[in-house]
Amino acid sequence: MAKDKKMVSEITAMEDDFAQWYTDVVLKADLIGYTSVKGCMAIKPAGYAIWENIQKELDRRFKKVGVENVYMPIFIPESLLEKEKDHVEGFAPEVAWVTKGGLNDLQEPLCVRPTSETLFCDFYAKEIQSYRDLPKVYNQWCSVVRWEKETRPFLRSREFLWQEGHTAHATAAESRERTEMMLNLYADFAEQVLAIPVIKGQKTEKEKFAGAEATYTIEALMHDGKALQSGTSHDFGDGFARAFGIQYTDKDNKLQYVHQTSWGMTTRMIGAIIMVHGDNRGLVLPPAIAPTQVIVIPIAQHKEGVLDAAHALMDRLSDYRIKIDETDNKPGWKFAEAEMRGIPLRVEIGPKDIEAGQAVIVRRDNGEKETVSLEQIEQKVGETLKAIQHDMLERARAHRDSHTYVAHNYEEFKDIIANKPGFVKAMWCGDRACEDKIKEETTATSRCIPFQQEHLDDVCVCCGRPAKKMIYWGKAY
Amino acid sequence: MAKDKKMVSEITAMEDDFAQWYTDVVLKADLIGYTSVKGCMAIKPAGYAIWENIQKELDRRFKKVGVENVYMPIFIPESLLEKEKDHVEGFAPEVAWVTKGGLNDLQEPLCVRPTSETLFCDFYAKEIQSYRDLPKVYNQWCSVVRWEKETRPFLRSREFLWQEGHTAHATAAESRERTEMMLNLYADFAEQVLAIPVIKGQKTEKEKFAGAEATYTIEALMHDGKALQSGTSHDFGDGFARAFGIQYTDKDNKLQYVHQTSWGMTTRMIGAIIMVHGDNRGLVLPPAIAPTQVIVIPIAQHKEGVLDAAHALMDRLSDYRIKIDETDNKPGWKFAEAEMRGIPLRVEIGPKDIEAGQAVIVRRDNGEKETVSLEQIEQKVGETLKAIQHDMLERARAHRDSHTYVAHNYEEFKDIIANKPGFVKAMWCGDRACEDKIKEETTATSRCIPFQQEHLDDVCVCCGRPAKKMIYWGKAY
């Protein structure tokens, strides 16, 4: 037992140092390794398998709503990046530049894509001529590079994996509809698959994407009360189309500009899973996304019949993503290891269980232990995985709700931000000056103007002038 | 009918100009689009869907033999690339260099990975300590960059998509076994899924991978008689391990170097599919890889009941990847379009068919037409797709075999290379000088030393000295 105590004690308690707890979990659960490439991580099998499941689930949902996958170049010529004024201002300071190819200096520098709006626009300008060519609903799975100064595994790194959807439509109504559709898809995915409840809303002018007419976002609350932007969907109107000359002839043979959107979700969501569900024993994975849903741990496996019974159990439960730990480690060490890795359900079987025709199942999320007759094991495991998925979402929702506060005036606002980690709901006049002031004085940023508005007060929490909108504020990753 | 004639006539006949035929197919089948990024292509939905199926099939096979997916950084610091002498010499002349990040010049240039041996080695040096940490059997799906001067869609481009496996083992025997296992996996995949027969063999010293002890390859023959290297698997022995200091303590507590392999397959295989199976009507896709396996084309679709019957057919055939063309184009145009895109099987249904309780099925590979009773349609479609897959492989094999020649002396060799496009089998003394001379004088390169050796002669085809091996020679992409 000394061994597992040591293993668990190697994780810093989240109450003591949340940032260190996060780093400990990421490393001890074997999700990433550090590399010699500054600011870039190596995603190890346990981490990448989570991303593969995210990809599979998201991609399935994309294809249901008509998304087609493509692949655009990794490089953007400088002149192309510069075509849309706001966009280049937003991204140029944080890109990596290729200046040499083979043995020669390049005539024009190429940046490694930080995002691919400009490449898709350039492509659409060539591909779209007639209303018959619309809509284009394309997506790509790839990596992007942003030259971040401070980096943290999954949350902020110089390279990260994501999907980026880029669409072109005939009308403003259609692009608005697609923007909302994809935001709703992200929100459903976060809640149903990742068990992470989110606030849906619109970003303020200050916080919107470089070049967008409107940016929609889903915002989640981490265990430490900080917000994490978890997916964004941008409506570009015809701004990029005008900059890149993307026009089509409509049914009346008139030239029109297309209306565009883009939307993305990243490996950052693995960080969200850790920080919403994890505990002081390590990772806790929702069954819907867990690479291994069930782990079978034989007890006293050297005794006759135990390993056979454990493998028979594996066969019966083969509908689930299941593994067995038959290493020669002690059961207590195996339990701690499976907990560290966040496997939702553990099934123990030993000589006494075999004699009694039963197994013991233990939930990772709440530690509940139950003795189950072997006859009912398939059904019971299925039900329990469902219950875990459900309970994890509700627990996260309860945490989020109990850490969401209302501020009626600026003193209250400052007090909450300083002392109660969480979301703060407050009214806003709509003026950028108040947003800037709040950020400067409290470090809180506006997370979104939620679609579900509430009338909390008549006046802005900051300046006292008439309020236009309710905003979610918070400190953010 | 004018319209489809025009469509088909837009493809150059392969007998007239094979290179132009290839470009025409790639563009008219909507596989790629050109971009403003020199040497990089945009892979469009019809092209990317083929890659997705390649990924799915290969990845499933990988996982069966214990491969785990990971993700390593996109950049390689110059000092890391330089650690293995042969490797850097092989790759340094063709990489893209990032010299600026954000607004600052980098202290050390980073290249965009041309391949990731050095990154995996750096990672393994940190991760592997004990024999308990072995083997590591990792793979990643990503894009790589090589600064090619002349580029062609799928066959040679500055960026391409691939998978690269990188493994570490305790012994030389294990790394050799893994190298062979992966080559056999590639060969099976090429034959069973892509319907492309391949020659398995070893590369000569001249042609082996930079830094490898041995490179194994599968070589396919295109319709024009040129060879295409279709997948490679490298055994590094402990060469990289010594350069990077990757050591483990064995069971006797002694320090040992690991033995490593790497293996890859790329989007180039889409080019192979085109050039092995395509014809003058366009692409021909093997059913196992075709994004759409069956297309339903309603005849006289304005007549009552036709579209209903076509959709009923879709439902009955929903086990297959199936689409319907209910655009208002004429049937002949739809036929030509479906042929251009390489859809393996077309199902036509019109008023007369409905009355007679039948449909007409037409094979893309050989144009065979058959009238099938609706009662038997599921069974018949399944059988026909299987037959297409089988026949495409056998047809490609027959073409390959009838374009494989034996050269007994150098005059014969030169004559065949000049006049009969295909593989040339000939004996070789094992001397690099003969290999160089043949390449210089005939432009043919040694494709491989096949595992299946034959004794054709006693002496080298080039120098007349005693022969050591039989070699496959050919002009290559």
PDB file of N, CA and C in Angstrom, chain A residues 197-253:
ATOM      1  N   PRO A 197     -21.399  21.659 -18.981  1.00  0.00           N
ATOM      2  CA  PRO A 197     -22.475  22.612 -19.284  1.00  0.00           C
ATOM      3  C   PRO A 197     -21.867  23.938 -19.736  1.00  0.00           C
ATOM      4  N   VAL A 198     -22.506  24.589 -20.680  1.00  0.00           N
ATOM      5  CA  VAL A 198     -21.939  25.833 -21.213  1.00  0.00           C
ATOM      6  C   VAL A 198     -22.976  26.940 -21.287  1.00  0.00           C
ATOM      7  N   ILE A 199     -22.469  28.173 -21.234  1.00  0.00           N
ATOM      8  CA  ILE A 199     -23.293  29.360 -21.484  1.00  0.00           C
ATOM      9  C   ILE A 199     -23.119  29.721 -22.952  1.00  0.00           C
ATOM     10  N   LYS A 200     -24.233  29.879 -23.668  1.00  0.00           N
ATOM     11  CA  LYS A 200     -24.167  30.287 -25.064  1.00  0.00           C
ATOM     12  C   LYS A 200     -24.401  31.789 -25.158  1.00  0.00           C
ATOM     13  N   GLY A 201     -23.585  32.456 -25.941  1.00  0.00           N
ATOM     14  CA  GLY A 201     -23.809  33.884 -26.083  1.00  0.00           C
ATOM     15  C   GLY A 201     -22.966  34.490 -27.173  1.00  0.00           C
ATOM     16  N   GLN A 202     -22.985  35.814 -27.234  1.00  0.00           N
ATOM     17  CA  GLN A 202     -22.245  36.537 -28.257  1.00  0.00           C
ATOM     18  C   GLN A 202     -21.088  37.284 -27.606  1.00  0.00           C
ATOM     19  N   LYS A 203     -19.959  37.342 -28.275  1.00  0.00           N
ATOM     20  CA  LYS A 203     -18.831  38.119 -27.771  1.00  0.00           C
ATOM     21  C   LYS A 203     -19.109  39.608 -27.993  1.00  0.00           C
ATOM     22  N   THR A 204     -18.545  40.442 -27.129  1.00  0.00           N
ATOM     23  CA  THR A 204     -18.644  41.893 -27.346  1.00  0.00           C
ATOM     24  C   THR A 204     -17.764  42.277 -28.538  1.00  0.00           C
ATOM     25  N   GLU A 205     -17.904  43.519 -28.995  1.00  0.00           N
ATOM     26  CA  GLU A 205     -17.061  44.019 -30.086  1.00  0.00           C
ATOM     27  C   GLU A 205     -15.584  43.863 -29.746  1.00  0.00           C
ATOM     28  N   LYS A 206     -15.260  44.153 -28.486  1.00  0.00           N
ATOM     29  CA  LYS A 206     -13.862  44.077 -28.034  1.00  0.00           C
ATOM     30  C   LYS A 206     -13.299  42.658 -28.155  1.00  0.00           C
ATOM     31  N   GLU A 207     -14.120  41.688 -27.851  1.00  0.00           N
ATOM     32  CA  GLU A 207     -13.622  40.312 -27.750  1.00  0.00           C
ATOM     33  C   GLU A 207     -13.866  39.482 -29.004  1.00  0.00           C
ATOM     34  N   LYS A 208     -14.518  40.063 -30.004  1.00  0.00           N
ATOM     35  CA  LYS A 208     -14.856  39.234 -31.173  1.00  0.00           C
ATOM     36  C   LYS A 208     -13.623  38.933 -32.023  1.00  0.00           C
ATOM     37  N   PHE A 209     -13.765  37.951 -32.887  1.00  0.00           N
ATOM     38  CA  PHE A 209     -12.689  37.467 -33.761  1.00  0.00           C
ATOM     39  C   PHE A 209     -12.281  38.533 -34.777  1.00  0.00           C
ATOM     40  N   ALA A 210     -10.976  38.564 -35.069  1.00  0.00           N
ATOM     41  CA  ALA A 210     -10.433  39.572 -35.991  1.00  0.00           C
ATOM     42  C   ALA A 210     -11.000  39.415 -37.397  1.00  0.00           C
ATOM     43  N   GLY A 211     -11.895  40.291 -37.770  1.00  0.00           N
ATOM     44  CA  GLY A 211     -12.478  40.248 -39.103  1.00  0.00           C
ATOM     45  C   GLY A 211     -13.939  39.820 -39.107  1.00  0.00           C
ATOM     46  N   ALA A 212     -14.462  39.426 -37.939  1.00  0.00           N
ATOM     47  CA  ALA A 212     -15.844  38.934 -37.875  1.00  0.00           C
ATOM     48  C   ALA A 212     -16.833  40.071 -37.684  1.00  0.00           C
ATOM     49  N   GLU A 213     -18.066  39.831 -38.162  1.00  0.00           N
ATOM     50  CA  GLU A 213     -19.165  40.745 -37.886  1.00  0.00           C
ATOM     51  C   GLU A 213     -19.735  40.406 -36.504  1.00  0.00           C
ATOM     52  N   ALA A 214     -19.847  39.125 -36.223  1.00  0.00           N
ATOM     53  CA  ALA A 214     -20.322  38.680 -34.904  1.00  0.00           C
ATOM     54  C   ALA A 214     -19.635  37.373 -34.547  1.00  0.00           C
ATOM     55  N   THR A 215     -19.224  37.241 -33.288  1.00  0.00           N
ATOM     56  CA  THR A 215     -18.655  35.998 -32.791  1.00  0.00           C
ATOM     57  C   THR A 215     -19.546  35.439 -31.695  1.00  0.00           C
ATOM     58  N   TYR A 216     -19.948  34.188 -31.863  1.00  0.00           N
ATOM     59  CA  TYR A 216     -20.703  33.493 -30.824  1.00  0.00           C
ATOM     60  C   TYR A 216     -19.765  32.549 -30.093  1.00  0.00           C
ATOM     61  N   THR A 217     -20.066  32.272 -28.848  1.00  0.00           N
ATOM     62  CA  THR A 217     -19.148  31.476 -28.045  1.00  0.00           C
ATOM     63  C   THR A 217     -19.916  30.574 -27.087  1.00  0.00           C
ATOM     64  N   ILE A 218     -19.278  29.480 -26.691  1.00  0.00           N
ATOM     65  CA  ILE A 218     -19.768  28.733 -25.529  1.00  0.00           C
ATOM     66  C   ILE A 218     -18.697  28.863 -24.443  1.00  0.00           C
ATOM     67  N   GLU A 219     -19.144  29.184 -23.236  1.00  0.00           N
ATOM     68  CA  GLU A 219     -18.235  29.437 -22.120  1.00  0.00           C
ATOM     69  C   GLU A 219     -18.514  28.432 -21.003  1.00  0.00           C
ATOM     70  N   ALA A 220     -17.443  27.808 -20.547  1.00  0.00           N
ATOM     71  CA  ALA A 220     -17.587  26.813 -19.475  1.00  0.00           C
ATOM     72  C   ALA A 220     -16.858  27.301 -18.231  1.00  0.00           C
ATOM     73  N   LEU A 221     -17.274  26.806 -17.058  1.00  0.00           N
ATOM     74  CA  LEU A 221     -16.623  27.192 -15.817  1.00  0.00           C
ATOM     75  C   LEU A 221     -15.794  26.027 -15.279  1.00  0.00           C
ATOM     76  N   MET A 222     -14.527  26.320 -15.016  1.00  0.00           N
ATOM     77  CA  MET A 222     -13.631  25.293 -14.503  1.00  0.00           C
ATOM     78  C   MET A 222     -13.807  25.148 -12.991  1.00  0.00           C
ATOM     79  N   HIS A 223     -13.188  24.122 -12.439  1.00  0.00           N
ATOM     80  CA  HIS A 223     -13.354  23.850 -11.019  1.00  0.00           C
ATOM     81  C   HIS A 223     -12.833  24.982 -10.137  1.00  0.00           C
ATOM     82  N   ASP A 224     -11.842  25.707 -10.616  1.00  0.00           N
ATOM     83  CA  ASP A 224     -11.271  26.804  -9.825  1.00  0.00           C
ATOM     84  C   ASP A 224     -12.018  28.117 -10.008  1.00  0.00           C
ATOM     85  N   GLY A 225     -13.153  28.069 -10.722  1.00  0.00           N
ATOM     86  CA  GLY A 225     -13.948  29.274 -10.899  1.00  0.00           C
ATOM     87  C   GLY A 225     -13.515  30.155 -12.060  1.00  0.00           C
ATOM     88  N   LYS A 226     -12.531  29.690 -12.830  1.00  0.00           N
ATOM     89  CA  LYS A 226     -12.151  30.442 -14.021  1.00  0.00           C
ATOM     90  C   LYS A 226     -12.948  29.955 -15.228  1.00  0.00           C
ATOM     91  N   ALA A 227     -13.158  30.892 -16.172  1.00  0.00           N
ATOM     92  CA  ALA A 227     -13.909  30.557 -17.381  1.00  0.00           C
ATOM     93  C   ALA A 227     -12.974  30.015 -18.453  1.00  0.00           C
ATOM     94  N   LEU A 228     -13.526  29.172 -19.322  1.00  0.00           N
ATOM     95  CA  LEU A 228     -12.763  28.704 -20.482  1.00  0.00           C
ATOM     96  C   LEU A 228     -13.650  28.822 -21.721  1.00  0.00           C
ATOM     97  N   GLN A 229     -13.203  29.633 -22.673  1.00  0.00           N
ATOM     98  CA  GLN A 229     -13.880  29.724 -23.965  1.00  0.00           C
ATOM     99  C   GLN A 229     -13.706  28.382 -24.648  1.00  0.00           C
ATOM    100  N   SER A 230     -14.819  27.728 -25.003  1.00  0.00           N
ATOM    101  CA  SER A 230     -14.739  26.314 -25.379  1.00  0.00           C
ATOM    102  C   SER A 230     -15.057  26.021 -26.832  1.00  0.00           C
ATOM    103  N   GLY A 231     -15.506  27.025 -27.538  1.00  0.00           N
ATOM    104  CA  GLY A 231     -15.818  26.833 -28.954  1.00  0.00           C
ATOM    105  C   GLY A 231     -16.376  28.143 -29.452  1.00  0.00           C
ATOM    106  N   THR A 232     -16.005  28.539 -30.662  1.00  0.00           N
ATOM    107  CA  THR A 232     -16.529  29.802 -31.182  1.00  0.00           C
ATOM    108  C   THR A 232     -17.032  29.598 -32.600  1.00  0.00           C
ATOM    109  N   SER A 233     -17.992  30.449 -32.973  1.00  0.00           N
ATOM    110  CA  SER A 233     -18.604  30.394 -34.289  1.00  0.00           C
ATOM    111  C   SER A 233     -18.758  31.836 -34.752  1.00  0.00           C
ATOM    112  N   HIS A 234     -18.163  32.143 -35.914  1.00  0.00           N
ATOM    113  CA  HIS A 234     -18.100  33.530 -36.365  1.00  0.00           C
ATOM    114  C   HIS A 234     -18.948  33.758 -37.611  1.00  0.00           C
ATOM    115  N   ASP A 235     -19.686  34.855 -37.599  1.00  0.00           N
ATOM    116  CA  ASP A 235     -20.402  35.283 -38.793  1.00  0.00           C
ATOM    117  C   ASP A 235     -19.616  36.437 -39.410  1.00  0.00           C
ATOM    118  N   PHE A 236     -19.144  36.239 -40.649  1.00  0.00           N
ATOM    119  CA  PHE A 236     -18.329  37.279 -41.285  1.00  0.00           C
ATOM    120  C   PHE A 236     -19.134  38.225 -42.143  1.00  0.00           C
ATOM    121  N   GLY A 237     -20.460  37.940 -42.289  1.00  0.00           N
ATOM    122  CA  GLY A 237     -21.204  38.744 -43.248  1.00  0.00           C
ATOM    123  C   GLY A 237     -20.478  38.676 -44.582  1.00  0.00           C
ATOM    124  N   ASP A 238     -20.398  39.821 -45.297  1.00  0.00           N
ATOM    125  CA  ASP A 238     -19.686  39.788 -46.575  1.00  0.00           C
ATOM    126  C   ASP A 238     -18.334  40.499 -46.505  1.00  0.00           C
ATOM    127  N   GLY A 239     -17.817  40.680 -45.290  1.00  0.00           N
ATOM    128  CA  GLY A 239     -16.553  41.396 -45.109  1.00  0.00           C
ATOM    129  C   GLY A 239     -15.372  40.749 -45.822  1.00  0.00           C
ATOM    130  N   PHE A 240     -15.161  39.469 -45.573  1.00  0.00           N
ATOM    131  CA  PHE A 240     -14.064  38.776 -46.256  1.00  0.00           C
ATOM    132  C   PHE A 240     -14.345  38.676 -47.762  1.00  0.00           C
ATOM    133  N   ALA A 241     -15.609  38.468 -48.112  1.00  0.00           N
ATOM    134  CA  ALA A 241     -15.963  38.340 -49.533  1.00  0.00           C
ATOM    135  C   ALA A 241     -15.586  39.600 -50.296  1.00  0.00           C
ATOM    136  N   ARG A 242     -15.803  40.766 -49.672  1.00  0.00           N
ATOM    137  CA  ARG A 242     -15.427  42.027 -50.328  1.00  0.00           C
ATOM    138  C   ARG A 242     -13.910  42.159 -50.430  1.00  0.00           C
ATOM    139  N   ALA A 243     -13.213  41.761 -49.359  1.00  0.00           N
ATOM    140  CA  ALA A 243     -11.747  41.865 -49.387  1.00  0.00           C
ATOM    141  C   ALA A 243     -11.129  40.913 -50.418  1.00  0.00           C
ATOM    142  N   PHE A 244     -11.750  39.738 -50.590  1.00  0.00           N
ATOM    143  CA  PHE A 244     -11.168  38.727 -51.496  1.00  0.00           C
ATOM    144  C   PHE A 244     -11.900  38.621 -52.836  1.00  0.00           C
ATOM    145  N   GLY A 245     -12.962  39.429 -53.007  1.00  0.00           N
ATOM    146  CA  GLY A 245     -13.679  39.381 -54.284  1.00  0.00           C
ATOM    147  C   GLY A 245     -14.386  38.066 -54.554  1.00  0.00           C
ATOM    148  N   ILE A 246     -15.106  37.544 -53.536  1.00  0.00           N
ATOM    149  CA  ILE A 246     -15.824  36.271 -53.732  1.00  0.00           C
ATOM    150  C   ILE A 246     -17.264  36.587 -54.127  1.00  0.00           C
ATOM    151  N   GLN A 247     -17.534  36.503 -55.423  1.00  0.00           N
ATOM    152  CA  GLN A 247     -18.853  36.883 -55.931  1.00  0.00           C
ATOM    153  C   GLN A 247     -19.467  35.761 -56.745  1.00  0.00           C
ATOM    154  N   TYR A 248     -20.800  35.753 -56.746  1.00  0.00           N
ATOM    155  CA  TYR A 248     -21.499  34.767 -57.570  1.00  0.00           C
ATOM    156  C   TYR A 248     -22.608  35.474 -58.331  1.00  0.00           C
ATOM    157  N   THR A 249     -23.032  34.859 -59.438  1.00  0.00           N
ATOM    158  CA  THR A 249     -24.192  35.415 -60.152  1.00  0.00           C
ATOM    159  C   THR A 249     -25.440  34.717 -59.629  1.00  0.00           C
ATOM    160  N   ASP A 250     -26.410  35.508 -59.207  1.00  0.00           N
ATOM    161  CA  ASP A 250     -27.628  34.928 -58.637  1.00  0.00           C
ATOM    162  C   ASP A 250     -28.592  34.517 -59.761  1.00  0.00           C
ATOM    163  N   LYS A 251     -29.787  34.058 -59.362  1.00  0.00           N
ATOM    164  CA  LYS A 251     -30.735  33.537 -60.353  1.00  0.00           C
ATOM    165  C   LYS A 251     -31.170  34.607 -61.360  1.00  0.00           C
ATOM    166  N   ASP A 252     -31.071  35.864 -60.935  1.00  0.00           N
ATOM    167  CA  ASP A 252     -31.420  36.962 -61.845  1.00  0.00           C
ATOM    168  C   ASP A 252     -30.206  37.466 -62.615  1.00  0.00           C
ATOM    169  N   ASN A 253     -29.128  36.658 -62.538  1.00  0.00           N
ATOM    170  CA  ASN A 253     -27.911  36.995 -63.280  1.00  0.00           C
ATOM    171  C   ASN A 253     -27.205  38.252 -62.764  1.00  0.00           C
TER     172      ASN A 253
END
